[in-house]
Tab-separated table of C-alpha atoms in Angstrom:
chain	number	residue	atom	x	y	z
A	7	UNK	CA	-2.528	1.449	-5.950
A	8	UNK	CA	-4.386	-0.280	-0.820
A	9	UNK	CA	-5.139	-1.628	0.198
A	10	UNK	CA	-2.003	-0.308	-0.308
A	11	UNK	CA	-4.056	0.461	-2.691
A	12	UNK	CA	-3.748	-1.059	-6.176
A	13	UNK	CA	-5.900	-1.906	-9.053
A	14	UNK	CA	-9.455	-2.887	-8.579
A	15	UNK	CA	-10.273	-6.355	-7.747
A	16	UNK	CA	-11.337	-7.634	-11.175
A	17	UNK	CA	-10.972	-11.151	-11.651
A	18	UNK	CA	-8.871	-11.763	-14.798
A	19	UNK	CA	-9.044	-14.481	-17.193
A	20	UNK	CA	-5.903	-15.654	-18.983
A	21	UNK	CA	-3.757	-18.647	-19.939
A	22	UNK	CA	-1.482	-17.574	-17.131
A	23	UNK	CA	-4.080	-17.069	-14.413
A	24	UNK	CA	-4.390	-19.379	-11.605
A	25	UNK	CA	-7.477	-19.723	-9.459
A	26	UNK	CA	-7.008	-18.491	-5.908
A	27	UNK	CA	-7.271	-20.921	-3.224
A	28	UNK	CA	-9.825	-20.071	-0.625
A	29	UNK	CA	-11.367	-21.588	2.498
A	30	UNK	CA	-11.903	-20.926	6.194
A	31	UNK	CA	-8.302	-20.678	8.169
A	32	UNK	CA	-6.375	-21.539	4.891
A	33	UNK	CA	-4.095	-18.533	5.185
A	34	UNK	CA	-3.385	-19.447	8.792
A	35	UNK	CA	-2.391	-23.122	8.227
A	36	UNK	CA	-0.494	-22.096	5.002
A	37	UNK	CA	1.728	-19.596	6.734
A	38	UNK	CA	2.310	-21.913	9.613
A	39	UNK	CA	3.663	-24.075	7.066
A	40	UNK	CA	6.097	-21.619	6.038
A	41	UNK	CA	7.956	-22.341	9.272
A	42	UNK	CA	9.424	-25.423	7.122
A	43	UNK	CA	10.954	-23.072	4.601
A	44	UNK	CA	14.385	-22.445	6.054
A	45	UNK	CA	14.903	-26.372	6.026
A	46	UNK	CA	13.956	-26.321	2.328
A	47	UNK	CA	16.082	-23.193	1.511
A	48	UNK	CA	19.106	-24.880	3.171
A	49	UNK	CA	18.726	-27.735	0.656
A	50	UNK	CA	18.167	-25.376	-2.303
A	51	UNK	CA	20.785	-22.684	-1.744
A	52	UNK	CA	23.851	-22.283	0.132
A	53	UNK	CA	23.588	-18.554	1.194
A	54	UNK	CA	21.967	-15.597	-0.476
A	55	UNK	CA	24.588	-15.257	-3.323
A	56	UNK	CA	24.810	-18.498	-4.726
A	57	UNK	CA	25.440	-18.436	-8.531
A	58	UNK	CA	22.645	-19.078	-11.038
A	59	UNK	CA	22.556	-19.353	-14.876
A	60	UNK	CA	23.810	-15.777	-15.195
A	61	UNK	CA	27.126	-17.375	-15.407
A	62	UNK	CA	26.184	-18.637	-18.794
A	63	UNK	CA	24.661	-15.722	-20.357
A	64	UNK	CA	23.273	-18.031	-23.477
A	65	UNK	CA	21.797	-20.595	-21.295
A	66	UNK	CA	17.974	-20.614	-21.697
A	67	UNK	CA	16.233	-19.528	-18.506
A	68	UNK	CA	12.634	-19.499	-17.504
A	69	UNK	CA	12.049	-17.024	-14.582
A	70	UNK	CA	8.667	-17.442	-12.732
A	71	UNK	CA	7.048	-14.134	-11.655
A	72	UNK	CA	3.656	-13.614	-9.731
A	73	UNK	CA	1.720	-10.504	-9.205
A	74	UNK	CA	-1.836	-9.153	-8.424
A	75	UNK	CA	-3.624	-6.562	-10.295
A	76	UNK	CA	-6.450	-6.325	-12.864
A	77	UNK	CA	-6.167	-6.873	-16.783
A	78	UNK	CA	-4.611	-3.481	-17.287
A	79	UNK	CA	-1.807	-4.104	-14.990
A	80	UNK	CA	-1.173	-7.367	-16.431
A	81	UNK	CA	-0.976	-6.176	-19.966
A	82	UNK	CA	1.389	-3.582	-18.827
A	83	UNK	CA	3.815	-5.974	-16.957
A	84	UNK	CA	3.736	-8.532	-19.759
A	85	UNK	CA	4.683	-5.797	-22.043
A	86	UNK	CA	7.564	-4.685	-19.945
A	87	UNK	CA	8.775	-8.402	-19.246
A	88	UNK	CA	8.879	-8.743	-22.959
A	89	UNK	CA	11.167	-5.861	-23.459
A	90	UNK	CA	13.453	-7.678	-21.207
A	91	UNK	CA	13.261	-10.885	-23.218
A	92	UNK	CA	13.966	-8.661	-26.279
A	93	UNK	CA	17.316	-7.558	-24.724
A	94	UNK	CA	17.931	-10.891	-23.099
A	95	UNK	CA	16.723	-13.477	-25.475
A	96	UNK	CA	17.572	-16.418	-23.346
A	97	UNK	CA	15.182	-15.304	-20.614
A	98	UNK	CA	11.486	-16.195	-20.839
A	99	UNK	CA	9.010	-15.751	-18.090
A	100	UNK	CA	6.241	-17.809	-16.624
A	101	UNK	CA	3.507	-15.050	-15.713
A	102	UNK	CA	0.969	-15.643	-13.041
A	103	UNK	CA	-1.197	-13.056	-12.041
A	104	UNK	CA	-4.617	-12.455	-10.284
A	105	UNK	CA	-6.823	-10.053	-8.600
A	106	UNK	CA	-5.704	-8.837	-5.162
A	107	UNK	CA	-8.317	-11.202	-3.232
A	108	UNK	CA	-6.951	-14.484	-2.513
A	109	UNK	CA	-3.489	-13.402	-3.834
A	110	UNK	CA	-1.558	-13.774	-0.341
A	111	UNK	CA	-3.311	-17.166	0.279
A	112	UNK	CA	-2.038	-18.271	-2.963
A	113	UNK	CA	1.454	-17.064	-2.501
A	114	UNK	CA	1.419	-18.743	0.945
A	115	UNK	CA	0.501	-21.936	-0.898
A	116	UNK	CA	3.183	-21.732	-3.521
A	117	UNK	CA	5.836	-20.734	-1.079
A	118	UNK	CA	5.090	-23.484	1.457
A	119	UNK	CA	4.461	-26.177	-1.167
A	120	UNK	CA	7.923	-25.656	-2.716
A	121	UNK	CA	6.637	-23.915	-5.874
A	122	UNK	CA	7.510	-20.641	-5.080
A	123	UNK	CA	7.983	-17.936	-7.706
A	124	UNK	CA	11.344	-16.665	-8.471
A	125	UNK	CA	10.064	-13.041	-8.345
A	126	UNK	CA	6.866	-11.824	-6.521
A	127	UNK	CA	4.985	-8.757	-5.727
A	128	UNK	CA	4.280	-8.049	-2.083
A	129	UNK	CA	3.237	-5.110	0.024
A	130	UNK	CA	3.912	-3.729	3.559
A	131	UNK	CA	1.045	-5.749	4.972
A	132	UNK	CA	3.330	-9.029	4.371
A	133	UNK	CA	6.783	-7.946	3.876
A	134	UNK	CA	8.041	-8.437	7.359
A	135	UNK	CA	6.095	-11.685	7.626
A	136	UNK	CA	7.729	-13.161	4.695
A	137	UNK	CA	11.123	-11.667	5.488
A	138	UNK	CA	11.140	-13.131	9.019
A	139	UNK	CA	10.506	-16.629	7.836
A	140	UNK	CA	13.589	-16.264	5.584
A	141	UNK	CA	11.500	-16.560	2.410
A	142	UNK	CA	12.709	-13.168	0.596
A	143	UNK	CA	16.349	-12.979	-0.481
A	144	UNK	CA	18.402	-9.980	1.270
A	145	UNK	CA	19.136	-7.804	-1.528
A	146	UNK	CA	21.504	-5.572	0.328
A	147	UNK	CA	24.758	-7.343	-1.361
A	148	UNK	CA	23.403	-6.487	-4.913
A	149	UNK	CA	22.766	-2.901	-3.974
A	150	UNK	CA	25.935	-2.470	-2.473
A	151	UNK	CA	27.690	-4.256	-5.587
A	152	UNK	CA	25.950	-2.097	-7.949
A	153	UNK	CA	23.863	-4.977	-9.523
A	154	UNK	CA	20.680	-3.236	-8.046
A	155	UNK	CA	20.669	0.409	-8.578
A	156	UNK	CA	18.767	2.132	-6.148
A	157	UNK	CA	20.919	5.597	-6.286
A	158	UNK	CA	17.988	7.616	-7.736
A	159	UNK	CA	15.518	6.385	-5.237
A	160	UNK	CA	14.340	8.588	-2.344
A	161	UNK	CA	16.487	7.147	0.652
A	162	UNK	CA	13.082	6.992	2.716
A	163	UNK	CA	11.713	4.682	0.049
A	164	UNK	CA	14.783	2.302	-0.141
A	165	UNK	CA	14.680	2.088	3.694
A	166	UNK	CA	10.928	1.215	3.728
A	167	UNK	CA	12.075	-2.251	2.272
A	168	UNK	CA	14.404	-3.028	5.186
A	169	UNK	CA	13.454	-5.579	7.551
A	170	UNK	CA	15.770	-6.590	10.532
A	171	UNK	CA	18.632	-4.983	8.707
A	172	UNK	CA	17.905	-6.716	5.368
A	173	UNK	CA	16.588	-5.197	2.045
A	174	UNK	CA	13.585	-7.728	1.649
A	175	UNK	CA	11.891	-5.896	-1.292
A	176	UNK	CA	12.417	-2.964	-3.767
A	177	UNK	CA	9.899	-0.362	-3.822
A	178	UNK	CA	7.977	-0.355	-7.176
A	179	UNK	CA	6.348	2.821	-6.822
A	180	UNK	CA	5.901	5.507	-4.141
A	181	UNK	CA	2.531	6.695	-2.693
A	182	UNK	CA	1.483	8.803	0.170
A	183	UNK	CA	-1.713	9.457	2.195
A	184	UNK	CA	-4.116	11.900	0.310
A	185	UNK	CA	-7.194	13.765	1.619
A	186	UNK	CA	-9.504	14.168	-1.393
A	187	UNK	CA	-12.077	16.827	-1.421
A	188	UNK	CA	-14.937	17.628	-3.568
A	189	UNK	CA	-14.047	21.127	-5.133
A	190	UNK	CA	-17.371	21.589	-7.053
A	191	UNK	CA	-19.306	21.159	-3.749
A	192	UNK	CA	-17.078	23.875	-2.284
A	193	UNK	CA	-17.261	26.285	-5.009
A	194	UNK	CA	-21.092	25.976	-5.432
A	195	UNK	CA	-21.385	27.034	-1.821
A	196	UNK	CA	-18.791	29.388	-1.801
A	197	UNK	CA	-16.617	27.518	0.879
A	198	UNK	CA	-12.939	27.585	1.058
A	199	UNK	CA	-10.883	24.426	0.206
A	200	UNK	CA	-8.992	22.703	3.078
A	201	UNK	CA	-5.263	23.409	2.964
A	202	UNK	CA	-2.061	21.288	3.630
A	203	UNK	CA	-0.738	22.051	7.136
A	204	UNK	CA	-4.138	22.923	8.658
A	205	UNK	CA	-4.416	21.407	12.269
A	206	UNK	CA	-6.826	18.583	12.889
A	207	UNK	CA	-8.856	20.919	15.110
A	208	UNK	CA	-9.221	23.603	12.310
A	209	UNK	CA	-10.050	20.883	9.740
A	210	UNK	CA	-12.856	19.496	11.873
A	211	UNK	CA	-14.135	23.061	12.241
A	212	UNK	CA	-13.855	23.317	8.600
A	213	UNK	CA	-15.963	20.245	8.073
A	214	UNK	CA	-18.655	21.238	10.458
A	215	UNK	CA	-18.903	24.381	8.400
A	216	UNK	CA	-19.368	22.585	5.028
A	217	UNK	CA	-22.224	20.332	6.752
A	218	UNK	CA	-23.995	23.315	7.966
A	219	UNK	CA	-23.635	25.237	4.636
A	220	UNK	CA	-23.594	22.784	1.980
A	221	UNK	CA	-26.033	20.338	3.734
A	222	UNK	CA	-23.542	17.496	3.091
A	223	UNK	CA	-21.437	16.045	5.902
A	224	UNK	CA	-17.964	17.860	5.720
A	225	UNK	CA	-15.848	14.607	5.929
A	226	UNK	CA	-15.808	11.048	6.189
A	227	UNK	CA	-14.956	9.865	9.668
A	228	UNK	CA	-11.385	8.440	9.467
A	229	UNK	CA	-11.191	7.074	13.180
A	230	UNK	CA	-11.335	3.474	11.569
A	231	UNK	CA	-8.707	4.229	8.941
A	232	UNK	CA	-5.079	3.101	9.903
A	233	UNK	CA	-3.437	5.476	7.527
A	234	UNK	CA	-5.073	8.517	9.267
A	235	UNK	CA	-4.165	6.906	12.803
A	236	UNK	CA	-0.798	6.476	11.635
A	237	UNK	CA	-0.131	9.873	10.495
A	238	UNK	CA	-1.751	11.255	13.652
A	239	UNK	CA	0.254	9.178	15.863
A	240	UNK	CA	3.541	10.332	14.272
A	241	UNK	CA	2.483	14.005	14.582
A	242	UNK	CA	2.498	13.302	18.367
A	243	UNK	CA	5.948	11.816	18.314
A	244	UNK	CA	4.693	8.185	18.230
A	245	UNK	CA	4.426	5.630	15.490
A	246	UNK	CA	2.178	2.611	14.705
A	247	UNK	CA	5.206	0.188	15.587
A	248	UNK	CA	8.468	0.546	17.402
A	249	UNK	CA	10.906	-2.443	17.144
A	250	UNK	CA	8.896	-5.612	17.913
A	251	UNK	CA	5.978	-3.904	19.639
A	252	UNK	CA	3.253	-1.207	19.178
A	253	UNK	CA	4.365	2.221	18.988
A	254	UNK	CA	1.279	3.770	20.711
A	255	UNK	CA	-0.538	3.154	23.878
A	256	UNK	CA	-4.241	2.457	24.884
A	257	UNK	CA	-4.552	5.968	25.873
A	258	UNK	CA	-3.597	7.142	22.269
A	259	UNK	CA	-6.196	4.930	20.702
A	260	UNK	CA	-8.756	6.620	23.151
A	261	UNK	CA	-7.699	10.024	22.358
A	262	UNK	CA	-8.070	9.180	18.668
A	263	UNK	CA	-11.519	7.838	19.155
A	264	UNK	CA	-12.376	10.975	21.326
A	265	UNK	CA	-11.246	13.255	18.657
A	266	UNK	CA	-13.526	11.833	16.081
A	267	UNK	CA	-16.662	11.366	18.569
A	268	UNK	CA	-16.498	15.033	19.005
A	269	UNK	CA	-16.428	15.550	15.311
A	270	UNK	CA	-19.471	13.298	14.934
A	271	UNK	CA	-21.295	15.028	17.823
A	272	UNK	CA	-20.655	18.541	16.074
A	273	UNK	CA	-21.968	17.225	12.647
A	274	UNK	CA	-18.869	17.189	11.040
A	275	UNK	CA	-19.129	13.850	9.844
A	276	UNK	CA	-22.059	11.539	8.292
A	277	UNK	CA	-24.114	9.269	10.660
A	278	UNK	CA	-22.582	6.010	11.839
A	279	UNK	CA	-24.288	3.807	9.005
A	280	UNK	CA	-22.929	6.046	6.274
A	281	UNK	CA	-19.591	5.989	7.802
A	282	UNK	CA	-19.830	2.294	7.765
A	283	UNK	CA	-20.198	2.369	3.895
A	284	UNK	CA	-17.107	4.353	3.522
A	285	UNK	CA	-15.292	1.999	5.963
A	286	UNK	CA	-16.111	-1.126	3.757
A	287	UNK	CA	-16.424	-0.005	0.279
A	288	UNK	CA	-13.994	-0.144	-2.346
A	289	UNK	CA	-12.327	2.954	-3.999
A	290	UNK	CA	-15.007	3.575	-6.526
A	291	UNK	CA	-17.830	4.010	-3.957
A	292	UNK	CA	-15.820	6.299	-1.552
A	293	UNK	CA	-18.239	9.069	0.064
A	294	UNK	CA	-16.387	11.804	-1.813
A	295	UNK	CA	-17.789	10.596	-4.895
A	296	UNK	CA	-21.111	9.154	-3.881
A	297	UNK	CA	-21.975	12.685	-2.657
A	298	UNK	CA	-22.267	11.502	0.939
A	299	UNK	CA	-19.427	13.586	2.278
A	300	UNK	CA	-17.141	16.311	1.302
A	301	UNK	CA	-13.832	14.366	1.742
A	302	UNK	CA	-12.467	10.863	1.888
A	303	UNK	CA	-9.083	9.543	3.155
A	304	UNK	CA	-7.360	7.584	0.456
A	305	UNK	CA	-3.902	7.240	-1.120
A	306	UNK	CA	-3.090	10.125	-3.423
A	307	UNK	CA	-2.536	8.014	-6.458
A	308	UNK	CA	-6.186	6.924	-6.300
A	309	UNK	CA	-7.379	10.210	-7.582
A	310	UNK	CA	-7.896	8.896	-11.117
A	311	UNK	CA	-9.983	6.105	-10.017
A	312	UNK	CA	-12.287	8.434	-7.896
A	313	UNK	CA	-12.689	10.792	-10.783
A	314	UNK	CA	-14.015	7.952	-12.975
A	315	UNK	CA	-17.044	7.876	-10.740
A	316	UNK	CA	-18.064	11.336	-10.261
A	317	UNK	CA	-18.579	14.520	-12.461
A	318	UNK	CA	-17.512	16.948	-9.721
A	319	UNK	CA	-14.148	18.277	-9.867
A	320	UNK	CA	-11.887	16.810	-7.069
A	321	UNK	CA	-8.784	18.175	-5.181
A	322	UNK	CA	-6.002	16.575	-2.978
A	323	UNK	CA	-3.944	17.496	-0.154
A	324	UNK	CA	-2.073	16.022	2.725
A	325	UNK	CA	-3.784	14.803	5.693
A	326	UNK	CA	-4.243	17.512	8.498
A	327	UNK	CA	-1.215	18.420	10.937
A	328	UNK	CA	2.486	18.620	9.918
A	329	UNK	CA	2.835	16.953	6.522
A	330	UNK	CA	6.478	15.829	7.541
A	331	UNK	CA	4.646	12.916	9.434
A	332	UNK	CA	3.791	11.481	6.071
A	333	UNK	CA	6.582	9.518	4.284
A	334	UNK	CA	7.699	8.138	0.789
A	335	UNK	CA	5.682	4.807	1.264
A	336	UNK	CA	6.091	1.884	-1.241
A	337	UNK	CA	2.963	1.326	-2.849
A	338	UNK	CA	4.316	-2.403	-3.216
A	339	UNK	CA	7.477	-4.252	-3.689
A	340	UNK	CA	9.015	-6.864	-5.755
A	341	UNK	CA	10.965	-9.449	-3.682
A	342	UNK	CA	13.178	-12.371	-4.898
A	343	UNK	CA	12.648	-16.092	-3.440
A	344	UNK	CA	15.492	-16.787	-1.280
A	345	UNK	CA	15.453	-20.479	-2.412
A	346	UNK	CA	15.547	-19.595	-6.177
A	347	UNK	CA	18.401	-20.955	-8.368
A	348	UNK	CA	17.962	-17.838	-10.432
A	349	UNK	CA	18.638	-15.160	-8.053
A	350	UNK	CA	20.902	-13.192	-9.973
A	351	UNK	CA	18.649	-12.970	-12.891
A	352	UNK	CA	15.575	-12.191	-10.822
A	353	UNK	CA	17.535	-9.300	-9.272
A	354	UNK	CA	18.464	-8.090	-12.942
A	355	UNK	CA	14.743	-8.250	-13.927
A	356	UNK	CA	13.960	-5.986	-10.775
A	357	UNK	CA	16.612	-3.565	-11.851
A	358	UNK	CA	15.561	-3.556	-15.428
A	359	UNK	CA	11.893	-2.869	-14.427
A	360	UNK	CA	12.915	-0.170	-12.059
A	361	UNK	CA	15.544	1.768	-14.098
A	362	UNK	CA	15.084	1.244	-17.853
A	363	UNK	CA	13.296	4.266	-19.721
A	364	UNK	CA	11.748	2.002	-22.108
A	365	UNK	CA	10.358	-0.457	-19.484
A	366	UNK	CA	9.143	2.589	-17.254
A	367	UNK	CA	7.359	4.303	-20.149
A	368	UNK	CA	5.309	1.055	-20.463
A	369	UNK	CA	4.646	0.715	-16.815
A	370	UNK	CA	3.725	4.370	-16.268
A	371	UNK	CA	2.151	5.050	-12.795
A	372	UNK	CA	0.038	1.775	-12.645
A	373	UNK	CA	1.871	0.875	-9.432
A	374	UNK	CA	2.408	4.409	-7.950
A	375	UNK	CA	4.856	7.012	-9.033
A	376	UNK	CA	8.254	5.430	-10.339
A	377	UNK	CA	10.627	4.994	-7.465
A	378	UNK	CA	13.638	6.283	-9.858
A	379	UNK	CA	13.384	10.088	-9.467
A	380	UNK	CA	14.746	10.445	-13.062
A	381	UNK	CA	12.435	7.876	-14.396
A	382	UNK	CA	9.385	9.547	-12.535
A	383	UNK	CA	10.199	12.868	-14.109
A	384	UNK	CA	10.080	11.384	-17.639
A	385	UNK	CA	6.866	9.437	-16.933
A	386	UNK	CA	5.098	12.219	-15.236
A	387	UNK	CA	5.838	14.585	-18.207
A	388	UNK	CA	4.157	12.207	-20.416
A	389	UNK	CA	0.854	11.541	-18.167
A	390	UNK	CA	-2.185	12.769	-19.877
A	391	UNK	CA	-4.796	12.093	-17.275
A	392	UNK	CA	-5.405	15.562	-15.625
A	393	UNK	CA	-6.368	13.920	-12.388
A	394	UNK	CA	-3.093	11.887	-12.161
A	395	UNK	CA	-1.281	15.181	-13.040
A	396	UNK	CA	-2.869	16.695	-9.960
A	397	UNK	CA	-2.096	13.646	-7.867
A	398	UNK	CA	1.514	13.751	-9.165
A	399	UNK	CA	1.956	17.364	-8.500
A	400	UNK	CA	0.525	17.153	-5.148
A	401	UNK	CA	2.771	14.127	-4.030
A	402	UNK	CA	5.939	15.900	-5.717
A	403	UNK	CA	5.220	18.972	-3.605
A	404	UNK	CA	4.594	16.826	-0.469
A	405	UNK	CA	7.886	15.067	-1.185
A	406	UNK	CA	9.825	18.026	-0.278
A	407	UNK	CA	8.206	17.895	3.171
A	408	UNK	CA	8.246	14.210	3.960
A	409	UNK	CA	9.822	13.014	7.255
A	410	UNK	CA	11.771	9.839	7.523
A	411	UNK	CA	10.023	6.490	6.848
A	412	UNK	CA	8.934	4.410	9.648
A	413	UNK	CA	9.923	0.759	10.040
A	414	UNK	CA	8.050	-1.677	7.776
A	415	UNK	CA	4.741	-3.078	9.607
A	416	UNK	CA	5.179	-5.940	11.753
A	417	UNK	CA	3.809	-9.412	11.260
A	418	UNK	CA	0.036	-9.174	12.049
A	419	UNK	CA	-0.294	-5.761	10.611
A	420	UNK	CA	-3.399	-6.691	8.391
A	421	UNK	CA	-4.886	-7.786	11.618
A	422	UNK	CA	-4.054	-4.658	13.442
A	423	UNK	CA	-5.673	-2.819	10.589
A	424	UNK	CA	-8.863	-4.929	10.589
A	425	UNK	CA	-9.419	-4.556	14.100
A	426	UNK	CA	-9.151	-0.878	14.130
A	427	UNK	CA	-12.235	-0.870	11.806
A	428	UNK	CA	-14.084	-3.136	14.250
A	429	UNK	CA	-13.202	-0.911	17.284
A	430	UNK	CA	-13.947	2.380	15.760
A	431	UNK	CA	-17.527	1.165	14.703
A	432	UNK	CA	-18.151	0.119	18.178
A	433	UNK	CA	-17.760	3.797	19.144
A	434	UNK	CA	-19.363	5.205	16.015
A	435	UNK	CA	-22.453	3.128	16.660
A	436	UNK	CA	-22.388	4.062	20.318
A	437	UNK	CA	-22.050	0.523	21.473
A	438	UNK	CA	-18.747	1.325	23.406
A	439	UNK	CA	-17.211	4.542	24.627
A	440	UNK	CA	-13.865	5.618	23.328
A	441	UNK	CA	-12.078	4.360	26.449
A	442	UNK	CA	-13.709	0.895	26.247
A	443	UNK	CA	-13.037	0.287	22.742
A	444	UNK	CA	-9.553	1.475	22.925
A	445	UNK	CA	-8.860	-1.087	25.805
A	446	UNK	CA	-10.253	-3.957	23.572
A	447	UNK	CA	-8.435	-2.800	20.524
A	448	UNK	CA	-5.202	-2.465	22.266
A	449	UNK	CA	-5.365	-5.725	23.575
A	450	UNK	CA	-6.243	-7.522	20.286
A	451	UNK	CA	-3.589	-5.561	18.477
A	452	UNK	CA	-0.861	-6.668	20.842
A	453	UNK	CA	-1.931	-10.205	20.400
A	454	UNK	CA	-1.943	-9.546	16.514
A	455	UNK	CA	1.697	-9.018	16.677
A	456	UNK	CA	2.529	-11.436	19.308
A	457	UNK	CA	3.357	-9.008	21.965
A	458	UNK	CA	0.823	-10.319	24.244
């Protein structure tokens, strides 16, 4: 579950698979084309609650659905959809899936070209972007009318799908930030494990001691990691976004970069070239499993994937500082295309996949911890992977300490994330001071969200 984290980017082969489009500037051109969507929607539907074939429950319906993921997720999703068809024999599915890479280029192509799927997977990098263009159906009336039951969801998880007062997506799993540490390394060197609630200063001191004692850098440097920056900001009473603007200042960025420059100077982190490896690699090669650092900054549900790549025992805790800065984050959502003529059925499918015990047993934790807390308990009790059990236990414990969810990231969020990596590496490699990099980053981040 990354990006928001999800399945590994394995390109599947199936009769349902469509090849991802690619090419320089394609996504920009495609999303620009989405400006025309409201006109198309006006012709396709009269309001968000127009009737569809649900009025005739026996009429054959083919619902198109599009998601990303590897072959394992595809199999689980197809099996769950088959359960829906078993209970609703008139409804079949046109299923399309692919790896994460290129997924949003393809979604933009389909949406702009008038061939949008009725139901599609999306994450918080793009939810605001699609909602602001009126591509996503406002699901509020379905929720309020009882056709979409989110009563067993954590409130903050529901709210993390609201854009400009409209419920644009239903969270299809919960996740949170996790600091994964190498327990075997610590035990071997008779070193204490890090703990939830330790301050950032105490954590850096802990990492420095690991470096000196174990001769392995104590922690990956997270100054390029937006997740860590975001949590740190919330602990300062700030946020990544506020309304239609950035929720932080240039000085906040400089302070974040200074914090980690100090940690590097003390030897608490690896050198810049190794930090770069951790910045750009996939989950299977994070420094905590390649033996190049004692911790990595990931999503808590990625524990099992990390464990596949090391013989060492791993542990996971919250990020340093007050854990209430973390929140019940949607690992991903399902949204309904506003121009669909099968809206009611698409919403019913979301409701089924979210709340039906049989469907939940099939889907498991592939997309994160189930949003429905009753379903989550039954699924969690059946999990056999000990590392997933650890991740679930930690996330459940953290759930009691979660704060309110922030607003869904603004359009341009993916650029804000990518530019943080570039700016942090300018400091890591000594090419710019923290203040210089912060100034440049703040300007480009403002431009990315259309603020400047």
